[in-house]
Amino acid sequence: NIIYELANDIKSAVEGMLETKYKKIFLGRAEVRKMFKLSRSGTIAGCFVLKGKIMRNSQVNVVRNGASVFEGKLGSLKRFKDDVREVAEGFECGMAVNGFEQLLEGDIIEAFTLERIARKL
């Protein structure tokens, strides 16, 4: 019995050393309709949510002409000057992307979360 427990403990320890994998879970897609330059907030993208929902704490992928231009974190999400947690499909919102100021009208912003997948032996 002790040998089986020891083997299971070693297997668990080795599984803990394996590199974790991440899976992208699609949340929503929004199109940039208008760009706004604000003095204190920087550049804000006026967007329309085409599919799904956009959540404030999500990761985003900026797509221009079918190619990914930038991948990072969503900085802020607003609806009528109010900070919101999420914006559903069919509504308009304002977004700022951390570390990326070169958004253009017509860009697509895809929101996703990363789910951690534990690897097994």
CSV table of C-alpha atoms in Angstrom, one decimal:
chain,number,residue,atom,x,y,z
A,1,ASN,CA,0.0,0.0,0.0
A,2,ILE,CA,2.9,2.4,0.8
A,3,ILE,CA,4.5,1.8,-2.6
A,4,TYR,CA,1.2,2.7,-4.4
A,5,GLU,CA,0.9,5.9,-2.3
A,6,LEU,CA,4.5,6.8,-3.0
A,7,ALA,CA,4.0,6.2,-6.8
A,8,ASN,CA,0.9,8.5,-6.7
A,9,ASP,CA,2.7,11.2,-4.8
A,10,ILE,CA,5.6,11.1,-7.3
A,11,LYS,CA,3.1,11.3,-10.2
A,12,SER,CA,1.4,14.3,-8.6
A,13,ALA,CA,4.7,16.1,-8.1
A,14,VAL,CA,5.7,15.6,-11.7
A,15,GLU,CA,2.3,16.8,-13.0
A,16,GLY,CA,2.8,19.9,-10.9
A,17,MET,CA,6.1,20.6,-12.7
A,18,LEU,CA,4.5,20.4,-16.1
A,19,GLU,CA,3.9,23.7,-17.9
A,20,THR,CA,0.3,24.7,-17.8
A,21,LYS,CA,-1.7,25.3,-21.0
A,22,TYR,CA,-4.2,28.0,-21.6
A,23,LYS,CA,-7.3,27.9,-23.7
A,24,LYS,CA,-9.0,31.0,-25.2
A,25,ILE,CA,-12.7,31.2,-24.5
A,26,PHE,CA,-14.4,33.6,-26.9
A,27,LEU,CA,-16.7,36.2,-25.2
A,28,GLY,CA,-17.6,38.7,-27.9
A,29,ARG,CA,-16.8,40.8,-30.9
A,30,ALA,CA,-17.1,44.6,-31.3
A,31,GLU,CA,-16.5,46.9,-34.2
A,32,VAL,CA,-14.8,50.3,-33.8
A,33,ARG,CA,-17.2,52.9,-35.3
A,34,LYS,CA,-15.6,56.2,-34.1
A,35,MET,CA,-12.5,57.3,-32.4
A,36,PHE,CA,-12.4,60.0,-29.6
A,37,LYS,CA,-9.4,61.8,-28.3
A,38,LEU,CA,-9.8,62.9,-24.7
A,39,SER,CA,-7.2,65.0,-22.8
A,40,ARG,CA,-7.1,63.0,-19.6
A,41,SER,CA,-8.2,59.5,-20.7
A,42,GLY,CA,-6.3,59.3,-24.0
A,43,THR,CA,-7.9,57.6,-27.0
A,44,ILE,CA,-11.3,56.0,-26.6
A,45,ALA,CA,-12.9,53.8,-29.3
A,46,GLY,CA,-16.6,54.1,-29.8
A,47,CYS,CA,-17.7,50.6,-30.5
A,48,PHE,CA,-20.8,48.5,-31.4
A,49,VAL,CA,-21.0,45.0,-30.0
A,50,LEU,CA,-21.7,42.6,-32.9
A,51,LYS,CA,-21.7,39.3,-31.2
A,52,GLY,CA,-21.6,38.0,-27.6
A,53,LYS,CA,-20.6,40.4,-24.8
A,54,ILE,CA,-17.6,42.4,-23.8
A,55,MET,CA,-16.5,42.2,-20.2
A,56,ARG,CA,-14.3,44.8,-18.5
A,57,ASN,CA,-11.6,42.4,-17.2
A,58,SER,CA,-11.2,40.4,-20.4
A,59,GLN,CA,-8.3,40.1,-22.8
A,60,VAL,CA,-8.7,41.6,-26.3
A,61,ASN,CA,-7.4,40.9,-29.7
A,62,VAL,CA,-7.4,43.8,-32.2
A,63,VAL,CA,-8.1,42.6,-35.8
A,64,ARG,CA,-7.4,44.8,-38.8
A,65,ASN,CA,-8.1,43.6,-42.3
A,66,GLY,CA,-8.3,40.0,-41.1
A,67,ALA,CA,-4.9,40.0,-39.4
A,68,SER,CA,-4.3,40.3,-35.7
A,69,VAL,CA,-2.6,43.6,-34.9
A,70,PHE,CA,-2.4,43.6,-31.1
A,71,GLU,CA,-3.3,41.3,-28.2
A,72,GLY,CA,-3.6,42.7,-24.7
A,73,LYS,CA,-5.9,43.7,-21.8
A,74,LEU,CA,-9.0,45.9,-22.0
A,75,GLY,CA,-8.2,49.1,-20.1
A,76,SER,CA,-11.7,50.6,-19.6
A,77,LEU,CA,-15.3,49.9,-20.6
A,78,LYS,CA,-17.9,52.6,-20.6
A,79,ARG,CA,-21.5,53.1,-21.5
A,80,PHE,CA,-22.8,56.7,-21.5
A,81,LYS,CA,-19.9,58.0,-19.3
A,82,ASP,CA,-20.5,55.2,-16.7
A,83,ASP,CA,-18.1,52.4,-16.0
A,84,VAL,CA,-19.8,49.1,-16.6
A,85,ARG,CA,-18.8,45.5,-16.1
A,86,GLU,CA,-20.1,44.2,-19.4
A,87,VAL,CA,-21.9,45.3,-22.5
A,88,ALA,CA,-24.2,42.9,-24.3
A,89,GLU,CA,-24.7,42.3,-28.0
A,90,GLY,CA,-26.5,45.1,-29.9
A,91,PHE,CA,-25.3,47.9,-27.6
A,92,GLU,CA,-22.8,50.7,-28.1
A,93,CYS,CA,-19.9,51.3,-25.7
A,94,GLY,CA,-16.6,53.1,-25.3
A,95,MET,CA,-13.3,51.1,-24.9
A,96,ALA,CA,-9.7,51.8,-24.2
A,97,VAL,CA,-7.1,49.1,-24.8
A,98,ASN,CA,-4.0,49.1,-22.5
A,99,GLY,CA,-0.8,49.7,-24.4
A,100,PHE,CA,-2.4,50.3,-27.8
A,101,GLU,CA,-3.4,53.7,-29.1
A,102,GLN,CA,-3.4,53.1,-32.8
A,103,LEU,CA,-7.0,51.9,-33.1
A,104,LEU,CA,-8.7,52.8,-36.4
A,105,GLU,CA,-12.3,53.0,-37.4
A,106,GLY,CA,-13.4,49.6,-38.8
A,107,ASP,CA,-11.1,47.6,-36.5
A,108,ILE,CA,-12.6,44.5,-34.8
A,109,ILE,CA,-12.0,44.0,-31.1
A,110,GLU,CA,-12.5,40.4,-30.0
A,111,ALA,CA,-12.8,39.8,-26.3
A,112,PHE,CA,-11.7,36.5,-24.7
A,113,THR,CA,-10.7,35.0,-21.4
A,114,LEU,CA,-7.9,32.6,-20.7
A,115,GLU,CA,-8.8,29.3,-19.0
A,116,ARG,CA,-6.0,27.4,-17.4
A,117,ILE,CA,-5.8,23.7,-18.2
A,118,ALA,CA,-3.9,21.4,-15.9
A,119,ARG,CA,-1.9,18.9,-17.7
A,120,LYS,CA,-2.0,15.2,-16.8
A,121,LEU,CA,0.5,12.4,-17.3
